[in-house]
Short mmCIF file of C-alpha atoms in Angstrom, two decimals:
data_model
loop_
_atom_site.label_atom_id
_atom_site.label_comp_id
_atom_site.label_asym_id
_atom_site.label_seq_id
_atom_site.Cartn_x
_atom_site.Cartn_y
_atom_site.Cartn_z
CA MET A 1 143.35 54.05 -66.81
CA ASP A 2 146.82 55.53 -67.53
CA VAL A 3 145.74 58.80 -65.97
CA HIS A 4 144.71 56.98 -62.79
CA LEU A 5 147.95 55.01 -62.73
CA THR A 6 150.01 58.17 -63.09
CA LEU A 7 147.97 59.85 -60.37
CA TRP A 8 148.46 56.96 -57.95
CA LYS A 9 152.16 56.87 -58.73
CA GLN A 10 152.36 60.57 -57.86
CA VAL A 11 150.35 60.02 -54.70
CA LEU A 12 152.65 57.23 -53.57
CA VAL A 13 155.90 59.05 -54.28
CA LEU A 14 154.76 62.40 -52.87
CA GLY A 15 153.03 60.70 -49.93
CA VAL A 16 156.14 58.74 -48.98
CA ALA A 17 158.19 61.94 -49.25
CA GLU A 18 155.66 63.76 -47.06
CA ALA A 19 155.89 60.93 -44.52
CA GLY A 20 159.56 61.76 -44.01
CA LEU A 21 158.63 65.07 -42.45
CA TYR A 22 155.78 63.59 -40.39
CA ALA A 23 158.05 60.85 -38.98
CA LEU A 24 160.59 63.16 -37.35
CA LEU A 25 158.61 64.63 -34.46
CA PRO A 26 157.15 61.25 -33.40
CA ILE A 27 160.73 59.97 -33.10
CA ALA A 28 161.36 62.63 -30.45
CA LEU A 29 158.05 61.91 -28.71
CA VAL A 30 158.66 58.15 -28.65
CA LEU A 31 162.20 58.58 -27.29
CA SER A 32 161.10 60.87 -24.47
CA TYR A 33 158.07 58.71 -23.63
CA ARG A 34 160.25 55.62 -23.38
CA VAL A 35 162.33 57.23 -20.69
CA SER A 36 159.73 59.30 -18.84
CA ARG A 37 156.36 57.65 -19.57
CA THR A 38 155.00 61.15 -20.09
CA ILE A 39 154.02 62.87 -23.31
CA ALA A 40 156.82 65.39 -23.63
CA PHE A 41 154.92 68.23 -25.24
CA VAL A 42 158.07 70.24 -24.62
CA HIS A 43 159.63 68.57 -27.66
CA GLY A 44 156.74 69.95 -29.70
CA GLY A 45 157.66 73.33 -28.27
CA ILE A 46 161.29 72.74 -29.22
CA ALA A 47 160.23 71.81 -32.77
CA ALA A 48 158.09 74.94 -33.08
CA SER A 49 160.83 77.13 -31.59
CA SER A 50 163.41 75.68 -33.95
CA ALA A 51 161.13 76.43 -36.92
CA LEU A 52 160.95 80.05 -35.81
CA LEU A 53 164.70 80.16 -35.04
CA TYR A 54 165.61 78.61 -38.39
CA TRP A 55 163.57 81.26 -40.15
CA TRP A 56 165.28 83.97 -38.08
CA PHE A 57 168.76 82.62 -38.69
CA VAL A 58 168.59 82.14 -42.46
CA PHE A 59 165.76 84.25 -43.93
CA ASP A 60 167.32 87.00 -46.01
CA ASN A 61 164.39 89.04 -47.32
CA PRO A 62 165.41 92.68 -46.82
CA ILE A 63 161.76 93.81 -46.87
CA VAL A 64 161.24 92.32 -43.43
CA PRO A 65 162.62 94.73 -40.82
CA GLY A 66 164.91 93.74 -37.95
CA TYR A 67 168.40 92.31 -37.74
CA ARG A 68 168.91 88.68 -38.59
CA PRO A 69 172.20 86.77 -38.93
CA GLN A 70 171.38 85.51 -42.47
CA LEU A 71 173.42 82.36 -41.99
CA PRO A 72 173.93 79.91 -44.85
CA PRO A 73 170.90 77.56 -44.62
CA PHE A 74 172.81 74.38 -43.80
CA LEU A 75 174.81 76.15 -41.11
CA GLY A 76 171.54 77.59 -39.80
CA LEU A 77 170.11 74.07 -39.61
CA CYS A 78 173.14 72.86 -37.63
CA VAL A 79 172.92 75.80 -35.22
CA VAL A 80 169.19 75.26 -34.67
CA VAL A 81 169.66 71.52 -34.05
CA ALA A 82 172.41 72.31 -31.52
CA ILE A 83 170.19 74.85 -29.73
CA SER A 84 167.33 72.34 -29.69
CA ALA A 85 169.59 69.64 -28.25
CA ALA A 86 170.61 72.09 -25.51
CA MET A 87 166.93 72.85 -24.79
CA GLY A 88 166.21 69.11 -24.63
CA ALA A 89 169.18 68.61 -22.30
CA ALA A 90 167.98 71.41 -20.00
CA TYR A 91 164.53 69.80 -19.82
CA GLY A 92 166.06 66.35 -19.29
CA ILE A 93 168.29 67.55 -16.46
CA GLY A 94 165.35 69.41 -14.91
CA VAL A 95 162.97 66.46 -14.89
CA THR A 96 165.56 64.06 -13.51
CA ILE A 97 166.11 66.12 -10.36
CA PRO A 98 164.76 63.67 -7.75
CA LYS A 99 162.10 66.05 -6.39
CA ILE A 100 160.80 66.82 -9.89
CA ALA A 101 161.06 63.18 -10.98
CA ALA A 102 158.86 62.19 -8.04
CA LEU A 103 155.98 64.36 -9.27
CA PRO A 104 152.95 62.54 -10.69
CA ARG A 105 153.11 61.84 -14.42
CA MET A 106 150.11 64.05 -15.10
CA THR A 107 151.82 66.98 -13.37
CA LEU A 108 154.94 66.48 -15.47
CA THR A 109 152.83 66.29 -18.61
CA VAL A 110 151.13 69.58 -17.76
CA VAL A 111 154.52 71.15 -16.98
CA SER A 112 155.73 69.94 -20.36
CA LEU A 113 152.66 71.35 -22.09
CA GLY A 114 153.19 74.67 -20.34
CA ALA A 115 156.86 74.72 -21.36
CA MET A 116 155.80 74.15 -24.97
CA MET A 117 153.36 77.06 -24.98
CA ILE A 118 155.85 79.36 -23.24
CA ALA A 119 158.58 78.50 -25.76
CA ILE A 120 156.28 79.13 -28.72
CA GLY A 121 155.04 82.38 -27.16
CA ILE A 122 158.52 83.71 -26.41
CA PHE A 123 159.98 82.94 -29.83
CA THR A 124 156.91 84.10 -31.76
CA SER A 125 156.83 87.45 -30.01
CA THR A 126 160.58 88.15 -29.94
CA LEU A 127 161.56 86.99 -33.42
CA LYS A 128 158.82 88.93 -35.24
CA VAL A 129 158.23 86.12 -37.72
CA VAL A 130 156.38 86.65 -40.95
CA PRO A 131 154.29 83.46 -41.15
CA GLU A 132 153.92 83.42 -44.94
CA SER A 133 157.66 83.86 -45.64
CA ILE A 134 159.45 80.61 -46.38
CA PRO A 135 163.18 80.44 -45.60
CA PRO A 136 165.56 78.72 -48.06
CA SER A 137 166.13 74.98 -47.87
CA PRO A 138 169.28 73.73 -46.12
CA PHE A 139 169.68 71.23 -48.96
CA GLY A 140 169.54 73.66 -51.87
CA ASN A 141 166.95 74.00 -54.60
CA GLY A 142 167.76 70.81 -56.49
CA ARG A 143 165.12 68.56 -58.00
CA VAL A 144 165.16 64.78 -58.24
CA THR A 145 162.91 62.65 -60.41
CA VAL A 146 161.66 59.48 -58.74
CA PHE A 147 159.40 57.20 -60.84
CA ASP A 148 158.64 60.17 -63.13
CA VAL A 149 157.64 62.32 -60.17
CA VAL A 150 159.71 65.39 -59.39
CA LEU A 151 160.76 65.81 -55.75
CA THR A 152 162.68 68.66 -54.15
CA SER A 153 166.03 67.83 -52.62
CA LEU A 154 164.58 69.02 -49.29
CA ARG A 155 161.86 66.35 -49.34
CA LEU A 156 164.24 63.63 -50.42
CA ALA A 157 166.79 64.56 -47.75
CA THR A 158 164.06 64.72 -45.09
CA LEU A 159 162.76 61.27 -46.04
CA THR A 160 166.27 59.80 -46.06
CA MET A 161 167.07 61.26 -42.64
CA SER A 162 163.82 59.98 -41.13
CA VAL A 163 164.31 56.43 -42.38
CA VAL A 164 167.97 56.37 -41.34
CA LEU A 165 167.13 57.79 -37.91
CA VAL A 166 164.35 55.26 -37.28
CA ILE A 167 166.48 52.30 -38.35
CA ALA A 168 169.56 53.48 -36.43
CA LEU A 169 167.65 54.34 -33.26
CA ALA A 170 165.55 51.16 -33.33
CA ALA A 171 168.73 49.08 -33.73
CA PHE A 172 170.49 51.03 -30.98
CA LEU A 173 167.59 50.68 -28.56
CA SER A 174 167.14 46.95 -29.15
CA MET A 175 170.79 45.93 -29.25
CA SER A 176 172.79 48.25 -27.04
CA ARG A 177 173.29 48.25 -23.30
CA THR A 178 171.91 51.78 -23.06
CA GLY A 179 168.83 50.66 -24.97
CA ARG A 180 168.33 47.86 -22.45
CA HIS A 181 168.68 50.29 -19.57
CA LEU A 182 166.21 52.64 -21.25
CA LYS A 183 163.73 49.79 -21.53
CA ALA A 184 164.22 48.98 -17.85
CA ILE A 185 163.65 52.61 -16.86
CA SER A 186 160.50 52.59 -18.94
CA ASP A 187 159.34 49.43 -17.12
CA ASP A 188 160.22 50.49 -13.57
CA LEU A 189 162.31 53.55 -12.88
CA GLU A 190 162.91 52.90 -9.19
CA ALA A 191 163.95 49.28 -9.75
CA SER A 192 166.34 50.47 -12.48
CA ALA A 193 168.04 52.76 -9.98
CA TRP A 194 168.32 49.83 -7.52
CA CYS A 195 170.11 47.88 -10.27
CA GLY A 196 172.73 50.58 -10.64
CA VAL A 197 171.39 52.16 -13.83
CA LYS A 198 172.42 55.82 -13.98
CA VAL A 199 168.84 56.96 -14.40
CA ALA A 200 169.49 60.71 -14.50
CA LYS A 201 172.29 60.34 -17.05
CA VAL A 202 170.24 58.11 -19.36
CA GLY A 203 167.20 60.42 -18.98
CA ALA A 204 169.13 63.58 -19.76
CA GLY A 205 170.84 61.90 -22.72
CA VAL A 206 167.58 60.71 -24.22
CA HIS A 207 165.93 64.13 -23.84
CA THR A 208 168.99 65.71 -25.48
CA ALA A 209 168.70 63.38 -28.47
CA ALA A 210 164.93 63.90 -28.62
CA GLY A 211 165.46 67.67 -28.52
CA ALA A 212 167.90 67.49 -31.43
CA VAL A 213 165.46 65.41 -33.52
CA ALA A 214 162.58 67.75 -32.65
CA GLY A 215 164.77 70.70 -33.66
CA LEU A 216 165.58 69.03 -36.96
CA ALA A 217 161.85 68.45 -37.56
CA GLY A 218 161.01 72.08 -36.81
CA ALA A 219 163.70 73.53 -39.06
CA LEU A 220 162.65 71.30 -41.96
CA ILE A 221 158.98 72.24 -41.51
CA ALA A 222 159.96 75.91 -41.68
CA ALA A 223 161.98 75.27 -44.83
CA GLN A 224 159.02 73.52 -46.40
CA SER A 225 155.97 75.49 -45.24
CA GLY A 226 157.22 78.57 -43.39
CA PRO A 227 157.16 79.47 -39.69
CA ASP A 228 153.40 79.92 -39.22
CA PRO A 229 152.74 79.16 -35.49
CA ILE A 230 149.23 77.83 -36.20
CA ASN A 231 150.57 75.38 -38.79
CA LEU A 232 153.30 74.37 -36.38
CA ILE A 233 150.82 73.51 -33.64
CA LEU A 234 148.71 71.49 -36.10
CA PHE A 235 151.86 69.70 -37.17
CA LEU A 236 152.61 68.90 -33.53
CA LEU A 237 149.15 67.42 -33.04
CA ARG A 238 149.60 65.29 -36.15
CA GLY A 239 152.98 64.11 -34.86
CA LEU A 240 151.43 63.17 -31.54
CA THR A 241 148.70 61.11 -33.22
CA ILE A 242 151.30 59.30 -35.32
CA ALA A 243 153.37 58.52 -32.22
CA ILE A 244 150.28 57.14 -30.46
CA VAL A 245 149.80 54.58 -33.26
CA GLY A 246 152.90 52.86 -31.90
CA GLY A 247 151.69 53.22 -28.32
CA LEU A 248 154.29 56.00 -27.98
CA MET A 249 156.82 53.18 -27.62
CA SER A 250 157.56 51.88 -31.12
CA LEU A 251 159.68 53.78 -33.63
CA PRO A 252 158.98 51.42 -36.58
CA LEU A 253 155.22 51.66 -35.95
CA ALA A 254 155.46 55.45 -35.80
CA LEU A 255 157.30 55.39 -39.14
CA ALA A 256 154.61 53.13 -40.61
CA ALA A 257 151.90 55.46 -39.34
CA SER A 258 153.63 58.47 -40.84
CA LEU A 259 153.73 56.63 -44.18
CA VAL A 260 149.98 56.02 -43.96
CA VAL A 261 149.35 59.66 -43.06
CA GLY A 262 151.62 60.96 -45.80
CA ILE A 263 150.05 58.81 -48.52
CA VAL A 264 146.42 59.27 -47.41
CA GLU A 265 146.82 63.00 -46.97
CA THR A 266 148.43 63.37 -50.39
CA ALA A 267 145.70 61.25 -51.97
CA LEU A 268 142.99 63.37 -50.39
CA THR A 269 144.76 66.60 -51.31
CA VAL A 270 145.06 65.71 -55.00
CA GLY A 271 141.35 64.85 -55.04
CA ILE A 272 141.27 61.06 -55.21
CA VAL A 273 137.88 61.06 -53.46
CA GLY A 274 136.58 64.26 -54.98
CA PRO A 275 137.20 68.01 -54.82
CA TYR A 276 139.36 69.28 -51.97
CA SER A 277 137.53 69.77 -48.67
CA LEU A 278 139.58 70.39 -45.51
CA GLY A 279 136.87 69.17 -43.12
CA ARG A 280 136.16 65.96 -45.01
CA ASN A 281 139.84 65.22 -45.55
CA GLU A 282 140.62 65.65 -41.86
CA PHE A 283 137.67 63.43 -40.95
CA ILE A 284 138.81 60.63 -43.26
CA LEU A 285 142.46 60.89 -42.20
CA ASN A 286 141.68 60.89 -38.49
CA ALA A 287 139.20 58.04 -38.86
CA ILE A 288 141.93 55.97 -40.53
CA LEU A 289 144.35 56.88 -37.73
CA LEU A 290 141.81 55.88 -35.10
CA VAL A 291 141.32 52.49 -36.78
CA LEU A 292 145.10 52.08 -36.90
CA ILE A 293 145.50 52.91 -33.21
CA MET A 294 142.74 50.47 -32.21
CA SER A 295 144.17 47.74 -34.44
CA VAL A 296 147.66 48.08 -33.00
CA ALA A 297 146.26 48.17 -29.46
CA ARG A 298 144.48 44.89 -30.19
CA LEU A 299 147.34 43.18 -31.99
CA ARG A 300 150.16 44.42 -29.74
CA PRO A 301 148.63 45.02 -26.33
CA ARG A 302 152.07 45.12 -24.75
CA GLU A 303 152.77 48.41 -26.51
CA PHE A 304 149.70 49.94 -24.91
CA TYR A 305 149.18 48.20 -21.60
CA LEU A 306 152.65 48.05 -20.10
CA LEU A 307 152.58 47.82 -16.35
CA GLU A 308 153.36 51.34 -15.21
CA ARG A 309 155.06 52.29 -12.00
CA GLN A 310 157.05 55.51 -12.04
CA SER A 311 158.39 58.06 -14.41
CA LEU A 312 161.30 60.43 -14.45
CA MET B 1 184.83 44.52 13.54
CA SER B 2 186.99 44.62 10.39
CA ASP B 3 184.56 42.35 8.57
CA VAL B 4 181.64 44.77 8.97
CA VAL B 5 180.30 45.44 5.49
CA VAL B 6 177.68 48.03 6.37
CA ALA B 7 176.99 50.04 9.50
CA THR B 8 174.62 52.85 10.35
CA GLU B 9 175.52 55.48 12.93
CA ALA B 10 172.66 57.41 14.58
CA LEU B 11 170.75 57.21 11.32
CA SER B 12 167.53 59.19 11.02
CA VAL B 13 165.32 59.09 7.95
CA GLY B 14 162.03 60.77 7.19
CA TYR B 15 159.80 62.37 4.64
CA GLY B 16 159.53 66.11 5.26
CA SER B 17 158.75 66.60 8.93
CA TYR B 18 157.64 62.97 9.38
CA ILE B 19 160.42 60.91 10.99
CA VAL B 20 160.35 57.21 10.01
CA LEU B 21 163.68 56.01 11.43
CA SER B 22 165.30 57.55 14.45
CA ASP B 23 168.84 57.11 15.75
CA VAL B 24 169.39 53.70 14.16
CA ASN B 25 172.70 52.00 14.99
CA ALA B 26 173.15 48.65 13.30
CA HIS B 27 175.68 46.67 11.33
CA VAL B 28 175.96 43.56 9.20
CA ALA B 29 179.21 41.64 8.82
CA ALA B 30 180.50 39.56 5.92
CA GLY B 31 178.94 36.11 5.77
CA GLU B 32 176.30 37.03 8.32
CA ILE B 33 172.54 36.77 7.86
CA VAL B 34 170.68 39.41 9.84
CA THR B 35 166.90 39.48 9.82
CA LEU B 36 165.07 42.71 10.47
CA VAL B 37 161.53 42.18 11.72
CA GLY B 38 158.71 44.56 12.43
CA LEU B 39 155.10 45.37 11.82
CA ASN B 40 153.84 46.97 8.64
CA GLY B 41 154.91 50.60 8.61
CA ALA B 42 157.60 50.10 11.27
CA GLY B 43 160.31 51.29 8.89
CA LYS B 44 161.85 48.07 7.49
CA SER B 45 161.39 49.10 3.90
CA THR B 46 162.57 52.64 4.61
CA LEU B 47 165.80 51.34 6.16
CA LEU B 48 166.57 49.07 3.21
CA LYS B 49 165.79 51.80 0.65
CA THR B 50 167.97 54.20 2.61
CA LEU B 51 170.83 51.71 2.51
CA ILE B 52 170.50 51.28 -1.26
CA GLY B 53 170.34 55.06 -1.70
CA THR B 54 166.86 56.02 -2.84
CA ASN B 55 165.71 57.54 0.48
CA PRO B 56 167.42 60.70 1.72
CA VAL B 57 169.13 60.68 5.13
CA LEU B 58 168.07 63.36 7.63
CA ALA B 59 170.88 62.74 10.11
CA GLY B 60 173.58 60.19 10.89
CA ARG B 61 175.87 58.20 8.61
CA ILE B 62 175.95 55.06 6.51
CA ILE B 63 179.36 53.39 6.46
CA LEU B 64 179.87 51.02 3.56
CA GLY B 65 183.06 48.99 3.46
CA GLY B 66 184.67 51.50 5.82
CA LYS B 67 183.72 54.54 3.72
CA ASP B 68 181.08 57.16 4.41
CA ALA B 69 178.44 56.42 1.76
CA THR B 70 175.71 58.61 3.24
CA LYS B 71 175.52 60.94 0.26
CA TRP B 72 176.26 58.44 -2.48
CA PRO B 73 173.56 57.99 -5.13
CA ALA B 74 172.09 54.51 -5.70
CA HIS B 75 174.24 53.66 -8.72
CA ARG B 76 177.42 54.40 -6.77
CA ARG B 77 176.31 52.19 -3.87
CA VAL B 78 175.51 49.35 -6.28
CA ALA B 79 178.94 49.76 -7.84
CA ALA B 80 180.42 49.68 -4.32
CA GLY B 81 178.78 46.32 -3.64
CA VAL B 82 175.17 46.72 -2.49
CA GLY B 83 172.46 44.58 -4.08
CA PHE B 84 168.76 44.98 -3.40
CA SER B 85 165.86 42.58 -3.93
CA PRO B 86 162.75 44.65 -3.17
CA GLU B 87 159.33 43.77 -1.79
CA GLY B 88 157.01 42.54 -4.54
CA ARG B 89 160.14 41.52 -6.56
CA ARG B 90 159.79 44.46 -8.96
CA VAL B 91 161.23 42.51 -11.90
CA PHE B 92 161.02 44.23 -15.28
CA VAL B 93 157.85 42.47 -16.32
CA ASN B 94 158.04 43.41 -20.00
CA MET B 95 161.62 42.25 -20.45
CA SER B 96 163.04 38.74 -20.75
CA VAL B 97 164.60 36.96 -17.79
CA GLU B 98 168.04 37.31 -19.36
CA ALA B 99 167.54 41.04 -19.98
CA ASN B 100 166.44 41.46 -16.35
CA LEU B 101 169.63 39.83 -15.17
CA LEU B 102 171.77 41.88 -17.52
CA VAL B 103 170.18 45.12 -16.26
CA GLY B 104 171.27 43.95 -12.82
CA ALA B 105 174.83 44.11 -14.11
CA ALA B 106 174.51 47.79 -15.04
CA SER B 107 177.38 48.75 -12.74
CA LEU B 108 179.74 46.16 -14.25
CA PRO B 109 181.87 46.53 -17.36
CA GLN B 110 180.09 44.78 -20.24
CA SER B 111 182.89 42.20 -20.44
CA ARG B 112 181.97 40.90 -16.95
CA GLU B 113 178.24 40.46 -17.57
CA ARG B 114 178.60 36.85 -18.68
CA ARG B 115 180.45 35.87 -15.51
CA GLY B 116 177.66 37.35 -13.38
CA LEU B 117 175.06 35.50 -15.43
CA ASP B 118 176.85 32.16 -15.00
CA ARG B 119 177.12 32.71 -11.24
CA VAL B 120 173.41 33.48 -10.86
CA LEU B 121 172.34 30.57 -13.06
CA ALA B 122 174.50 28.23 -10.99
CA LEU B 123 172.66 29.39 -7.88
CA PHE B 124 169.22 29.36 -9.51
CA PRO B 125 169.29 26.69 -12.26
CA GLU B 126 165.48 27.03 -12.41
CA LEU B 127 166.03 30.22 -14.43
CA ARG B 128 168.31 28.64 -17.03
CA GLY B 129 165.50 27.27 -19.17
CA ARG B 130 163.54 30.48 -18.94
CA LEU B 131 166.09 33.04 -20.09
CA GLU B 132 164.05 34.05 -23.15
CA GLN B 133 160.74 34.11 -21.26
CA ARG B 134 159.14 37.42 -20.32
CA ALA B 135 159.67 38.02 -16.59
CA GLY B 136 156.04 39.00 -16.04
CA THR B 137 154.95 35.45 -16.95
CA LEU B 138 157.11 33.70 -14.32
CA SER B 139 155.63 32.17 -11.17
CA GLY B 140 155.98 34.05 -7.87
CA GLY B 141 158.84 31.82 -6.73
CA GLU B 142 160.69 32.20 -10.03
CA GLN B 143 160.22 35.96 -9.90
CA GLN B 144 161.69 35.98 -6.39
CA MET B 145 164.70 34.01 -7.62
CA LEU B 146 165.03 36.42 -10.53
CA ALA B 147 164.86 39.44 -8.22
CA ILE B 148 167.56 37.99 -5.95
CA GLY B 149 169.58 36.86 -8.98
CA ARG B 150 169.37 40.33 -10.51
CA ALA B 151 170.69 41.84 -7.27
CA LEU B 152 173.54 39.29 -7.29
CA MET B 153 174.67 40.04 -10.85
CA PRO B 154 177.37 42.58 -9.94
CA GLY B 155 178.69 40.31 -7.15
CA PRO B 156 177.64 42.40 -4.16
CA ARG B 157 179.25 42.36 -0.71
CA LEU B 158 175.92 43.28 0.90
CA LEU B 159 172.59 41.83 -0.20
CA LEU B 160 169.41 43.51 1.00
CA VAL B 161 166.31 41.32 0.65
CA GLU B 162 162.86 42.64 1.39
CA GLU B 163 160.14 40.15 2.33
CA PRO B 164 161.48 37.21 0.27
CA SER B 165 158.75 34.88 1.50
CA GLN B 166 155.84 37.15 0.61
CA GLY B 167 153.11 35.21 -1.20
CA LEU B 168 155.19 32.05 -1.66
CA ALA B 169 154.40 28.43 -0.81
CA PRO B 170 156.40 26.95 2.13
CA VAL B 171 158.45 24.70 -0.14
CA VAL B 172 159.45 27.68 -2.30
CA ILE B 173 160.27 29.75 0.80
CA ASP B 174 162.64 26.97 1.88
CA ARG B 175 164.27 27.04 -1.55
CA VAL B 176 164.74 30.81 -1.39
CA TYR B 177 166.18 30.69 2.14
CA ASP B 178 168.52 27.86 1.17
CA ALA B 179 169.81 30.10 -1.60
CA LEU B 180 170.23 33.02 0.82
CA ALA B 181 172.20 30.77 3.18
CA ALA B 182 174.43 29.71 0.29
CA ILE B 183 174.99 33.35 -0.65
CA ALA B 184 176.01 34.19 2.93
CA ALA B 185 178.28 31.16 3.02
CA ASP B 186 180.17 32.77 0.13
CA GLY B 187 180.97 35.73 2.41
CA VAL B 188 178.16 38.06 1.40
CA ALA B 189 176.52 40.06 4.20
CA VAL B 190 172.76 39.46 3.97
CA LEU B 191 170.13 41.72 5.55
CA ILE B 192 166.58 40.39 5.27
CA ALA B 193 163.46 42.35 6.16
CA GLU B 194 160.53 40.14 7.11
CA GLN B 195 157.17 40.18 8.85
CA PHE B 196 157.13 38.69 12.39
CA GLN B 197 155.37 35.50 11.37
CA GLN B 198 157.87 34.80 8.56
CA VAL B 199 161.09 35.07 10.53
CA ARG B 200 163.47 32.17 9.96
CA GLU B 201 165.55 32.11 13.13
CA ASP B 202 167.19 28.86 11.99
CA VAL B 203 168.78 30.68 9.07
CA SER B 204 169.49 34.00 10.82
CA ASP B 205 172.66 34.74 12.75
CA ARG B 206 170.97 37.69 14.43
CA VAL B 207 167.49 39.20 14.51
CA LEU B 208 166.87 42.92 14.78
CA VAL B 209 163.49 44.27 15.80
CA ILE B 210 162.28 47.54 14.38
CA ASP B 211 159.48 49.30 16.19
CA ALA B 212 158.29 52.87 15.70
CA GLY B 213 161.46 53.70 13.79
CA ARG B 214 163.89 52.36 16.42
CA VAL B 215 166.00 49.24 15.99
CA THR B 216 166.91 46.91 18.85
CA GLU B 217 168.62 43.52 19.00
CA TYR B 218 166.23 40.63 19.60
CA GLN B 219 167.00 38.52 22.67
CA PRO B 220 165.36 35.09 22.66
CA ALA B 221 163.60 34.38 25.99
CA GLY B 222 165.95 31.46 26.69
CA ASP B 223 169.02 33.72 26.48
CA LEU B 224 167.63 36.05 29.13
CA LEU B 225 167.50 33.32 31.81
#
């Protein structure tokens, strides 16, 4: 009984910590969807690029050939987040050009998907990453004990940032004037422009913020699991599924979904339902996510069936 | 003509090589109600959307309050005093009535939002009890009042109203037109686009006819004798 209790305690603590990392990318996806009503795969590309860039900026293993700046990890994180914000801004400015904004949503989504693949391709080939090499953490190598479970300072910092970001952004979006304008753009872009909302400015600003958050997510993934492009793409897909739980509109629901994913995945990994099996674990996890998505769609149809008119 | 709020000079508008409006010369003065009538596809909607700034101009000029506003983006025109109530109302259906009205005040400093809200609620007291209600659940008439109220939030000098009577019962149409007359009486220039059968000559100071992209002044048969 005690063994089971200890195991569950570990699952909960580690799962919640894992959720911190999973919550970051959905924040970027939800923000960009709220302003453009398109799935901005480009922010996945920014996250993946920032993982590769973070590795390049801070990894200091002399065995790997090629010049790298070897920045202090925290400085490297700041640089990568700034670059990601600039990439998000460039995308935001591009998609708010009236002729581009008038394109069908599906076209913009495909453009975004293409931009993601191009970004990953360019950075993977030019930075000569070594997928199995893990760069140092921007938050040091400290350890923290939470309910008798040892967590790295990286995981704790990631979780803290995710929760703070979700709470701060949710409050900003629901209480500020800009949040109201963002909601109006999401409802009807053209009508927002007729009301005097500076649509291009709000759109570019939101994509900049989403780019910064995606960059943060990518750098922290690299610090935790390394810059393996395959892992990064799987992480992006997981982030997308989590964002869909909230209809791509709700930050708190995305955070809740990332908690479920973090805890369930940790439970399956430590063998709660038997020996580790990747296929079975993925099946169980995705089945739970599907049930979650359907439940939210039923309970909060507004999140899923908003009347759609135009996008940026 | 010092009280002219908006004027177009040889205005041409189109999409690519397709010309919708050609050589349009028109004006609306302060306190005047001008009704623009025409068949579906004649260019009424295009003219109004060009005046608010979401359709590009091919040739000619738009003069707003004496200034050349031809190249101004929509948000600058709203800030300069143009309000637009579009066809189909286009209220933000997933937002509350109050939030809809406050979005209408996007061009105002936040400190002046409340004044705009009070002004609109004085004109449309029907909306007062529904401020927390989601706009998508309002009746057609209430949505029309909300759309006009939203356009009035920044206190415009020119109000563009597209098909205000569309889909409304006669008694509600009267209520909407009474409100438009009250708005004009306050000195606002009002340009209404309507279908032929919905024209309210009793409320209009002038009627413009738009046909195949050209605008002409309507002369009642009696005036021609």
